Amino acid sequence: MKITLKVWRQKNIQSKGQFETYQVEANEHMSFLEMMDVLNESLIAEKKDPVSFEHDCREGICGTCNMVINGQPHGPMKGTTVCQLHMRSFKDGDTIVVEPWRAKAFPLVKDLVVDRSAFDRIIQAGGYVSVNTGQAQDANAIPIEKDTASDAFDAATCIGCGACVAACPNASAMLFTSAKVSHLAQLPQGKVESKKRVQAMVNQMDDEGFGMCSNVGACEAECPKEISIENIALMNREYFGSVVGSETSV
Amino acid sequence: MSWVSKFLTSSIGRKLLMSLTGLFLVVFLVVHLIGNLQLMVADQGKAFNIYAEFMTTNPLIKTTSYGLYFFILLHAVQGIILWQKNRAARGTRYAVPNKVSSTFASRNMAWLGIIIFVFLVLHMGQFWFRMKMGDVPPVTYDGQTVKNLYAIVAEAFSQWWYVVIYVVSMIVIGFHLLHGFQSAFQTLGLNHRKYTPFIKGLGVIYSIIVPLAFAIIPLYFFFMIKS
């Protein structure tokens, strides 16, 4: 199948970027990243600079690959990352526009690569459980109701890819932050620090320059792990409870 | 910064202000509509004029109305601040806009809000300002002289361009509410697997019924009373 690709090329954050148009001969069994590999092979053969893009596991679980394909983070397939998107989702002769995540808080590094360390700093601010040294206790020693465990697990499936920020018209990181807050707040091990955690993480999220959620819901629609915006409501409740309803302040 | 100002300027705090002021305006619209529906009573405006007199002179209502003006301004100013900050957070815009993963209303709340605000200015100038400061002819019912706001309304609603602006504005308000109603509950953290479908359903019904009922009044005046 013949594909016309319009790819965002930008040397670095200082330089001005623009779209370059390429013709790629792909087949429908290729993943989108394999199709990008084919493009890069041909660019290298022509002694041109290949397109920089991030990838790691190519199994849909690491959250490294990130591209906005025809306006949609991770492309048109629901509940998958770019690496799990296959060319059979497109037609012969299609023109595909590929852009990087667009957010002030994710400064562009090169071409399709953005710096997502803002997410790391949000996690560092509170997305953990303090564990004292010593023997780990038996996992079943603390009873957790099945539904609660499942909700916490669903939130925990967030891979931190940043598609929520890329999809949100406000470049808000609330789905990401709320997934982490919600995952830990629902479990006994995480509840201990939940009041401090939610404030620390929200403060960090605000400091990073992400936008503010207006409940558009594009994040949950584009999330490759289909994290629900129920988590944002839970984070808001946690935040109100922590700031207004407790003496904790961070 | 004290914890209060830090809270109210945080991302979630700003949203909380939008949500609470929005919900107040949702309640206000119902009260306003019930008052307006008296325009449809076939008594040459007696019920409406007596009601208007009560609304402009009762001290409790007057106090509440100052709250209302404040909340409208707070909602508008906060909305503009959010809009500006959110646009800045995006930075470079996408070449291909994403229209499949969200609703038209949710993406355009600021634009819809701006149109509503422009309408409000016109609307307040037309009725509220004239009622407060202007030359409203008096009318006497059972020995009580009140301002004949009904006559002003009837005059305004006999002009086709005002009726058009009014009806279009109601459609805009309908779209704004379509997202705003359920969004306010989500912001408050009220997302529940049992109740959220009910809130969303109620929001859709509210967003259709209330603007529609408002819009019927000028149409009724233009087509029925005039002829």
Short mmCIF file of C-alpha atoms in Angstrom, two decimals:
data_model
loop_
_atom_site.label_atom_id
_atom_site.label_comp_id
_atom_site.label_asym_id
_atom_site.label_seq_id
_atom_site.Cartn_x
_atom_site.Cartn_y
_atom_site.Cartn_z
CA MET A 1 0.00 0.00 0.00
CA LYS A 2 1.15 3.51 -0.87
CA ILE A 3 1.04 6.02 1.95
CA THR A 4 1.73 9.76 1.83
CA LEU A 5 3.18 10.85 5.15
CA LYS A 6 3.29 14.42 6.39
CA VAL A 7 5.69 14.35 9.28
CA TRP A 8 6.59 17.18 11.64
CA ARG A 9 10.34 17.82 11.36
CA GLN A 10 12.06 20.11 13.82
CA LYS A 11 15.78 20.12 14.63
CA ASN A 12 15.38 21.32 18.21
CA ILE A 13 13.23 23.55 20.37
CA GLN A 14 14.92 26.74 19.17
CA SER A 15 14.46 26.09 15.48
CA LYS A 16 11.24 26.45 13.56
CA GLY A 17 9.61 23.21 12.55
CA GLN A 18 7.61 22.33 9.49
CA PHE A 19 5.89 19.38 7.84
CA GLU A 20 7.86 17.27 5.34
CA THR A 21 6.03 15.04 2.89
CA TYR A 22 7.26 11.49 2.22
CA GLN A 23 5.99 8.59 0.13
CA VAL A 24 6.17 5.23 1.87
CA GLU A 25 5.52 1.78 0.46
CA ALA A 26 4.02 -0.18 3.37
CA ASN A 27 2.02 -3.33 3.83
CA GLU A 28 -1.04 -3.76 6.00
CA HIS A 29 0.63 -6.17 8.44
CA MET A 30 3.18 -3.58 9.52
CA SER A 31 2.69 -1.74 12.74
CA PHE A 32 2.75 2.04 12.41
CA LEU A 33 6.24 2.11 13.91
CA GLU A 34 7.47 -0.51 11.43
CA MET A 35 6.15 1.70 8.66
CA MET A 36 8.13 4.57 10.22
CA ASP A 37 11.18 2.26 10.29
CA VAL A 38 10.75 1.69 6.54
CA LEU A 39 10.66 5.45 6.03
CA ASN A 40 13.81 5.91 8.12
CA GLU A 41 15.65 3.12 6.28
CA SER A 42 15.01 4.91 3.02
CA LEU A 43 16.02 8.30 4.49
CA ILE A 44 19.27 6.78 5.79
CA ALA A 45 19.91 5.20 2.36
CA GLU A 46 19.50 8.67 0.84
CA LYS A 47 21.93 10.01 3.49
CA LYS A 48 19.20 12.14 5.00
CA ASP A 49 18.41 12.65 8.67
CA PRO A 50 15.94 9.96 9.79
CA VAL A 51 12.80 10.98 11.67
CA SER A 52 13.35 10.88 15.43
CA PHE A 53 10.60 9.14 17.35
CA GLU A 54 10.49 7.31 20.65
CA HIS A 55 9.77 3.61 21.06
CA ASP A 56 10.76 0.86 23.41
CA CYS A 57 8.78 -2.32 24.10
CA ARG A 58 6.59 -2.25 20.98
CA GLU A 59 4.11 -4.36 22.94
CA GLY A 60 1.78 -1.58 24.02
CA ILE A 61 2.80 -1.54 27.68
CA CYS A 62 5.73 0.81 28.17
CA GLY A 63 4.17 4.14 27.21
CA THR A 64 7.21 5.32 25.28
CA CYS A 65 5.90 5.68 21.75
CA ASN A 66 3.91 8.81 21.17
CA MET A 67 2.63 10.40 17.98
CA VAL A 68 -0.45 12.36 17.09
CA ILE A 69 -1.76 10.68 13.95
CA ASN A 70 -4.37 12.61 11.96
CA GLY A 71 -5.18 14.64 15.06
CA GLN A 72 -5.52 11.67 17.39
CA PRO A 73 -2.87 10.68 19.95
CA HIS A 74 -1.84 7.08 19.18
CA GLY A 75 -3.97 7.19 16.04
CA PRO A 76 -7.51 6.12 15.23
CA MET A 77 -7.55 2.75 17.02
CA LYS A 78 -9.17 2.82 20.45
CA GLY A 79 -7.29 1.56 23.48
CA THR A 80 -3.89 1.05 21.85
CA THR A 81 -0.53 2.75 21.61
CA VAL A 82 1.10 3.68 18.29
CA CYS A 83 3.14 0.47 18.26
CA GLN A 84 -0.05 -1.61 18.38
CA LEU A 85 -1.66 0.39 15.59
CA HIS A 86 -1.36 -1.47 12.30
CA MET A 87 -1.40 -0.20 8.75
CA ARG A 88 -4.58 -2.18 8.11
CA SER A 89 -6.31 0.70 9.93
CA PHE A 90 -5.49 2.82 6.86
CA LYS A 91 -6.29 2.57 3.20
CA ASP A 92 -4.01 2.45 0.17
CA GLY A 93 -3.36 6.02 -0.97
CA ASP A 94 -4.11 7.62 2.40
CA THR A 95 -2.37 10.79 3.50
CA ILE A 96 -1.39 10.57 7.17
CA VAL A 97 -0.35 13.61 9.21
CA VAL A 98 2.04 12.83 12.07
CA GLU A 99 2.70 15.41 14.79
CA PRO A 100 4.41 15.33 18.18
CA TRP A 101 2.55 15.73 21.49
CA ARG A 102 1.80 19.46 21.74
CA ALA A 103 2.08 20.90 25.24
CA LYS A 104 4.16 23.66 26.81
CA ALA A 105 4.97 21.29 29.65
CA PHE A 106 6.35 18.73 27.16
CA PRO A 107 9.08 20.73 25.39
CA LEU A 108 10.04 19.37 22.00
CA VAL A 109 13.40 17.63 21.76
CA LYS A 110 13.51 16.72 18.07
CA ASP A 111 10.96 15.86 15.38
CA LEU A 112 8.40 13.67 17.18
CA VAL A 113 10.30 13.38 20.45
CA VAL A 114 9.15 15.45 23.40
CA ASP A 115 10.53 15.71 26.92
CA ARG A 116 7.99 14.17 29.28
CA SER A 117 10.03 14.46 32.46
CA ALA A 118 7.28 16.72 33.87
CA PHE A 119 5.40 13.45 34.52
CA ASP A 120 8.38 12.06 36.40
CA ARG A 121 8.43 15.13 38.63
CA ILE A 122 4.70 14.76 39.38
CA ILE A 123 5.36 11.15 40.43
CA GLN A 124 8.36 12.22 42.50
CA ALA A 125 6.16 14.73 44.29
CA GLY A 126 3.91 12.06 45.73
CA GLY A 127 3.17 9.13 43.46
CA TYR A 128 4.69 6.56 45.79
CA VAL A 129 4.13 4.70 49.04
CA SER A 130 6.77 5.11 51.75
CA VAL A 131 7.93 1.67 52.76
CA ASN A 132 10.09 1.02 55.78
CA THR A 133 12.86 -1.53 55.42
CA GLY A 134 12.27 -5.03 56.62
CA GLN A 135 10.37 -8.07 55.49
CA ALA A 136 7.59 -7.51 53.02
CA GLN A 137 4.43 -8.80 54.60
CA ASP A 138 2.22 -11.36 52.99
CA ALA A 139 0.20 -9.79 50.19
CA ASN A 140 -3.04 -11.30 51.48
CA ALA A 141 -2.60 -10.08 55.04
CA ILE A 142 -4.56 -6.89 54.32
CA PRO A 143 -8.03 -7.66 53.04
CA ILE A 144 -9.08 -5.48 50.08
CA GLU A 145 -12.50 -5.78 48.58
CA LYS A 146 -12.47 -7.08 45.00
CA ASP A 147 -14.23 -4.06 43.42
CA THR A 148 -11.89 -1.65 45.17
CA ALA A 149 -8.86 -3.67 44.12
CA SER A 150 -10.14 -3.68 40.53
CA ASP A 151 -10.73 0.09 40.48
CA ALA A 152 -7.28 0.71 41.91
CA PHE A 153 -5.80 -1.67 39.37
CA ASP A 154 -7.63 0.02 36.49
CA ALA A 155 -6.11 3.34 37.56
CA ALA A 156 -2.72 1.68 37.96
CA THR A 157 -2.72 0.52 34.34
CA CYS A 158 -1.75 4.07 33.30
CA ILE A 159 1.52 3.80 31.40
CA GLY A 160 2.30 7.53 31.63
CA CYS A 161 2.51 7.99 27.86
CA GLY A 162 1.02 11.50 27.95
CA ALA A 163 -1.75 10.89 25.40
CA CYS A 164 -4.19 12.53 27.84
CA VAL A 165 -2.17 15.76 27.73
CA ALA A 166 -1.82 15.51 23.96
CA ALA A 167 -5.55 14.91 23.47
CA CYS A 168 -6.81 17.54 25.92
CA PRO A 169 -7.62 20.89 24.26
CA ASN A 170 -6.20 22.45 27.45
CA ALA A 171 -3.07 20.24 27.59
CA SER A 172 -4.16 19.23 31.07
CA ALA A 173 -2.41 16.41 32.91
CA MET A 174 -5.32 15.70 35.21
CA LEU A 175 -6.08 12.23 33.89
CA PHE A 176 -2.49 11.13 34.44
CA THR A 177 -2.20 12.72 37.87
CA SER A 178 -5.62 11.48 38.95
CA ALA A 179 -4.83 7.92 37.85
CA LYS A 180 -1.85 7.90 40.17
CA VAL A 181 -3.72 9.61 43.01
CA SER A 182 -6.69 7.30 42.62
CA HIS A 183 -4.61 4.11 42.35
CA LEU A 184 -2.92 4.76 45.70
CA ALA A 185 -5.80 6.46 47.53
CA GLN A 186 -8.02 3.41 47.13
CA LEU A 187 -5.58 0.98 48.71
CA PRO A 188 -4.81 0.71 52.43
CA GLN A 189 -1.07 1.04 51.82
CA GLY A 190 -1.59 4.30 49.95
CA LYS A 191 -4.30 5.80 52.15
CA VAL A 192 -1.78 6.61 54.90
CA GLU A 193 -0.17 9.36 52.83
CA SER A 194 -3.14 10.23 50.63
CA LYS A 195 -3.78 13.73 52.04
CA LYS A 196 -0.22 14.89 51.56
CA ARG A 197 0.09 13.08 48.25
CA VAL A 198 -2.84 14.71 46.47
CA GLN A 199 -1.71 18.22 47.38
CA ALA A 200 1.91 17.60 46.47
CA MET A 201 1.03 16.05 43.12
CA VAL A 202 -1.53 18.70 42.17
CA ASN A 203 0.90 21.48 43.15
CA GLN A 204 3.61 19.92 41.01
CA MET A 205 1.20 19.44 38.11
CA ASP A 206 0.24 23.13 38.29
CA ASP A 207 3.89 24.22 38.55
CA GLU A 208 4.79 22.27 35.42
CA GLY A 209 2.44 24.46 33.40
CA PHE A 210 -0.18 21.95 32.36
CA GLY A 211 -3.61 23.35 31.55
CA MET A 212 -6.77 23.00 33.58
CA CYS A 213 -9.32 20.28 33.00
CA SER A 214 -12.65 21.41 31.59
CA ASN A 215 -14.19 17.92 31.56
CA VAL A 216 -14.01 17.62 27.79
CA GLY A 217 -13.30 13.91 28.09
CA ALA A 218 -10.94 13.67 25.10
CA CYS A 219 -8.31 12.21 27.46
CA GLU A 220 -10.29 9.12 28.36
CA ALA A 221 -11.37 8.68 24.73
CA GLU A 222 -7.75 8.69 23.53
CA CYS A 223 -6.08 6.95 26.48
CA PRO A 224 -4.47 3.71 25.27
CA LYS A 225 -5.30 2.16 28.64
CA GLU A 226 -8.83 3.64 28.69
CA ILE A 227 -8.39 5.24 32.11
CA SER A 228 -11.73 6.74 33.16
CA ILE A 229 -12.29 10.38 34.10
CA GLU A 230 -14.00 8.97 37.22
CA ASN A 231 -10.45 9.16 38.53
CA ILE A 232 -10.41 12.95 38.01
CA ALA A 233 -13.58 13.25 40.10
CA LEU A 234 -11.95 11.11 42.75
CA MET A 235 -8.82 13.28 42.70
CA ASN A 236 -10.97 16.41 43.06
CA ARG A 237 -12.73 14.87 46.07
CA GLU A 238 -9.38 13.90 47.57
CA TYR A 239 -8.04 17.41 46.93
CA PHE A 240 -11.04 19.19 48.48
CA GLY A 241 -10.92 16.81 51.42
CA SER A 242 -7.23 17.41 51.89
CA VAL A 243 -7.09 21.19 51.44
CA VAL A 244 -10.42 22.16 53.00
CA GLY A 245 -11.18 19.25 55.26
CA SER A 246 -7.87 18.54 56.91
CA GLU A 247 -5.01 20.32 58.61
CA THR A 248 -2.52 18.95 56.11
CA SER A 249 -0.79 21.49 53.91
CA VAL A 250 2.09 20.94 51.53
CA MET B 1 0.30 32.88 50.00
CA SER B 2 -2.37 31.76 52.44
CA TRP B 3 -3.86 28.33 51.94
CA VAL B 4 -7.15 29.89 50.83
CA SER B 5 -5.70 31.92 47.97
CA LYS B 6 -3.40 29.05 47.02
CA PHE B 7 -6.42 26.76 46.92
CA LEU B 8 -8.56 29.14 44.87
CA THR B 9 -5.80 29.76 42.31
CA SER B 10 -4.87 26.08 41.97
CA SER B 11 -6.11 24.25 38.89
CA ILE B 12 -8.77 22.40 40.88
CA GLY B 13 -9.71 25.49 42.92
CA ARG B 14 -10.36 27.54 39.78
CA LYS B 15 -12.50 24.75 38.42
CA LEU B 16 -14.40 24.64 41.70
CA LEU B 17 -15.27 28.35 41.32
CA MET B 18 -16.49 27.71 37.76
CA SER B 19 -18.56 24.79 38.93
CA LEU B 20 -20.21 26.50 41.91
CA THR B 21 -20.96 29.77 40.10
CA GLY B 22 -22.21 27.76 37.11
CA LEU B 23 -24.59 25.75 39.28
CA PHE B 24 -25.86 28.95 40.90
CA LEU B 25 -26.63 30.31 37.42
CA VAL B 26 -28.37 27.04 36.53
CA VAL B 27 -30.70 27.57 39.49
CA PHE B 28 -31.11 31.25 38.65
CA LEU B 29 -32.22 30.41 35.10
CA VAL B 30 -35.11 28.36 36.45
CA VAL B 31 -36.25 31.20 38.73
CA HIS B 32 -35.89 33.67 35.86
CA LEU B 33 -37.88 31.41 33.56
CA ILE B 34 -40.72 30.97 36.02
CA GLY B 35 -40.93 34.78 36.28
CA ASN B 36 -40.84 35.19 32.50
CA LEU B 37 -43.55 32.63 31.87
CA GLN B 38 -45.98 35.10 33.48
CA LEU B 39 -45.59 37.13 30.30
CA MET B 40 -47.71 34.47 28.64
CA VAL B 41 -50.62 34.97 31.06
CA ALA B 42 -53.43 36.64 29.14
CA ASP B 43 -53.96 39.55 31.53
CA GLN B 44 -52.25 42.41 29.65
CA GLY B 45 -49.16 41.94 31.81
CA LYS B 46 -50.72 42.43 35.25
CA ALA B 47 -49.17 39.32 36.85
CA PHE B 48 -45.81 40.00 35.25
CA ASN B 49 -45.68 43.67 36.24
CA ILE B 50 -46.62 42.99 39.86
CA TYR B 51 -43.98 40.25 39.93
CA ALA B 52 -41.37 42.61 38.39
CA GLU B 53 -42.20 45.24 41.04
CA PHE B 54 -41.70 42.64 43.77
CA MET B 55 -38.39 41.48 42.28
CA THR B 56 -36.99 45.02 42.09
CA THR B 57 -38.13 46.22 45.52
CA ASN B 58 -37.95 43.24 47.89
CA PRO B 59 -34.77 43.68 50.01
CA LEU B 60 -34.01 39.95 50.12
CA ILE B 61 -34.27 39.64 46.34
CA LYS B 62 -32.16 42.79 45.91
CA THR B 63 -29.42 41.37 48.11
CA THR B 64 -29.49 38.09 46.20
CA SER B 65 -29.32 40.00 42.92
CA TYR B 66 -25.99 41.58 43.96
CA GLY B 67 -24.73 38.05 44.55
CA LEU B 68 -25.99 37.12 41.12
CA TYR B 69 -24.15 39.99 39.39
CA PHE B 70 -20.99 39.05 41.27
CA PHE B 71 -21.28 35.36 40.35
CA ILE B 72 -21.92 36.13 36.68
CA LEU B 73 -18.80 38.31 36.59
CA LEU B 74 -16.76 35.77 38.55
CA HIS B 75 -17.85 32.97 36.19
CA ALA B 76 -17.02 35.11 33.14
CA VAL B 77 -13.67 36.43 34.40
CA GLN B 78 -12.55 33.06 35.73
CA GLY B 79 -13.64 31.46 32.47
CA ILE B 80 -11.54 33.88 30.45
CA ILE B 81 -8.53 33.33 32.74
CA LEU B 82 -8.88 29.55 32.35
CA TRP B 83 -9.23 29.89 28.61
CA GLN B 84 -6.08 32.02 28.36
CA LYS B 85 -4.04 29.72 30.60
CA ASN B 86 -5.26 26.64 28.75
CA ARG B 87 -4.41 28.07 25.36
CA ALA B 88 -0.95 28.93 26.65
CA ALA B 89 -0.53 25.38 28.02
CA ARG B 90 -1.06 23.97 24.52
CA GLY B 91 1.56 26.19 22.87
CA THR B 92 1.84 25.17 19.22
CA ARG B 93 -1.52 24.11 17.87
CA TYR B 94 -2.15 20.86 16.03
CA ALA B 95 -2.35 20.98 12.25
CA VAL B 96 -5.21 18.45 12.31
CA PRO B 97 -7.85 19.26 14.92
CA ASN B 98 -9.34 16.32 16.82
CA LYS B 99 -13.11 16.40 16.55
CA VAL B 100 -13.93 12.78 17.22
CA SER B 101 -13.05 12.36 20.87
CA SER B 102 -15.05 15.23 22.39
CA THR B 103 -18.27 17.14 21.89
CA PHE B 104 -18.63 20.45 20.05
CA ALA B 105 -19.93 22.18 23.18
CA SER B 106 -17.13 20.99 25.45
CA ARG B 107 -14.44 22.29 23.09
CA ASN B 108 -16.12 25.66 22.61
CA MET B 109 -17.29 26.62 26.09
CA ALA B 110 -15.32 29.88 26.05
CA TRP B 111 -16.70 31.00 22.68
CA LEU B 112 -20.24 30.07 23.69
CA GLY B 113 -19.69 31.92 26.97
CA ILE B 114 -18.48 35.05 25.19
CA ILE B 115 -21.57 35.08 22.96
CA ILE B 116 -23.76 34.65 26.04
CA PHE B 117 -21.97 37.53 27.76
CA VAL B 118 -22.51 39.84 24.77
CA PHE B 119 -26.17 38.84 24.80
CA LEU B 120 -26.36 39.55 28.53
CA VAL B 121 -25.03 43.07 28.06
CA LEU B 122 -27.65 43.74 25.39
CA HIS B 123 -30.36 42.03 27.44
CA MET B 124 -29.54 43.98 30.62
CA GLY B 125 -29.41 47.24 28.65
CA GLN B 126 -32.78 46.51 27.11
CA PHE B 127 -34.69 45.54 30.25
CA TRP B 128 -32.74 45.74 33.49
CA PHE B 129 -31.15 49.15 32.86
CA ARG B 130 -34.40 50.70 31.72
CA MET B 131 -36.24 49.22 34.70
CA LYS B 132 -33.63 50.64 37.11
CA MET B 133 -32.80 53.99 35.52
CA GLY B 134 -34.97 54.58 32.53
CA ASP B 135 -38.36 55.81 31.51
CA VAL B 136 -40.77 52.95 32.08
CA PRO B 137 -44.40 54.05 31.75
CA PRO B 138 -46.45 53.51 34.94
CA VAL B 139 -49.53 51.35 35.16
CA THR B 140 -52.03 51.10 38.02
CA TYR B 141 -53.57 47.85 39.30
CA ASP B 142 -56.07 47.99 42.16
CA GLY B 143 -54.69 51.35 43.36
CA GLN B 144 -51.04 50.19 43.19
CA THR B 145 -48.89 51.98 40.61
CA VAL B 146 -46.05 49.89 39.19
CA LYS B 147 -43.71 50.20 36.22
CA ASN B 148 -45.13 48.67 33.06
CA LEU B 149 -42.17 46.43 32.16
CA TYR B 150 -44.58 44.29 30.17
CA ALA B 151 -44.97 47.13 27.66
CA ILE B 152 -41.19 47.37 27.27
CA VAL B 153 -40.92 43.62 26.74
CA ALA B 154 -43.79 43.60 24.24
CA GLU B 155 -42.13 46.45 22.34
CA ALA B 156 -38.74 44.67 22.25
CA PHE B 157 -40.30 41.39 21.15
CA SER B 158 -42.14 43.08 18.29
CA GLN B 159 -38.79 43.79 16.59
CA TRP B 160 -37.72 40.87 14.40
CA TRP B 161 -33.99 41.42 14.89
CA TYR B 162 -34.29 41.30 18.67
CA VAL B 163 -36.32 38.11 18.47
CA VAL B 164 -33.67 36.56 16.22
CA ILE B 165 -30.84 37.56 18.58
CA TYR B 166 -32.82 36.24 21.53
CA VAL B 167 -33.61 32.87 19.99
CA VAL B 168 -30.05 32.37 18.69
CA SER B 169 -28.70 33.26 22.13
CA MET B 170 -30.96 30.66 23.70
CA ILE B 171 -29.53 28.02 21.36
CA VAL B 172 -26.04 29.11 22.39
CA ILE B 173 -27.00 28.91 26.08
CA GLY B 174 -28.43 25.45 25.41
CA PHE B 175 -25.08 24.22 24.07
CA HIS B 176 -23.20 25.89 26.92
CA LEU B 177 -25.47 24.12 29.43
CA LEU B 178 -25.22 20.81 27.60
CA HIS B 179 -21.59 20.61 28.63
CA GLY B 180 -21.72 22.86 31.69
CA PHE B 181 -24.46 21.11 33.64
CA GLN B 182 -22.85 17.69 33.92
CA SER B 183 -19.35 19.17 33.95
CA ALA B 184 -20.14 21.09 37.15
CA PHE B 185 -20.92 17.85 38.97
CA GLN B 186 -17.80 16.11 37.66
CA THR B 187 -15.66 19.01 38.93
CA LEU B 188 -17.23 18.74 42.37
CA GLY B 189 -16.10 15.14 42.37
CA LEU B 190 -19.66 13.87 42.06
CA ASN B 191 -19.04 11.07 39.63
CA HIS B 192 -20.89 7.97 40.65
CA ARG B 193 -21.77 4.88 38.67
CA LYS B 194 -25.37 4.98 39.87
CA TYR B 195 -26.07 8.72 39.81
CA THR B 196 -23.92 10.13 36.99
CA PRO B 197 -26.10 8.70 34.19
CA PHE B 198 -29.08 10.35 35.91
CA ILE B 199 -27.23 13.71 36.24
CA LYS B 200 -26.20 13.56 32.58
CA GLY B 201 -29.74 12.77 31.50
CA LEU B 202 -31.14 15.56 33.64
CA GLY B 203 -28.52 17.91 32.16
CA VAL B 204 -29.63 17.13 28.61
CA ILE B 205 -33.31 17.61 29.48
CA TYR B 206 -32.55 20.87 31.31
CA SER B 207 -30.39 22.18 28.44
CA ILE B 208 -33.20 21.63 25.96
CA ILE B 209 -36.28 22.54 28.01
CA VAL B 210 -35.07 25.73 29.71
CA PRO B 211 -33.66 27.58 26.65
CA LEU B 212 -36.62 26.37 24.60
CA ALA B 213 -39.11 27.76 27.13
CA PHE B 214 -37.22 31.08 27.19
CA ALA B 215 -37.21 31.21 23.38
CA ILE B 216 -40.92 30.49 23.06
CA ILE B 217 -41.79 33.78 24.81
CA PRO B 218 -40.38 36.23 22.20
CA LEU B 219 -41.69 34.00 19.41
CA TYR B 220 -45.13 34.03 21.04
CA PHE B 221 -45.06 37.82 21.30
CA PHE B 222 -43.82 38.31 17.76
CA PHE B 223 -46.25 35.98 16.05
CA MET B 224 -49.30 35.94 18.32
CA ILE B 225 -49.56 39.28 20.11
CA LYS B 226 -48.43 41.40 17.15
CA SER B 227 -51.02 39.97 14.78
#
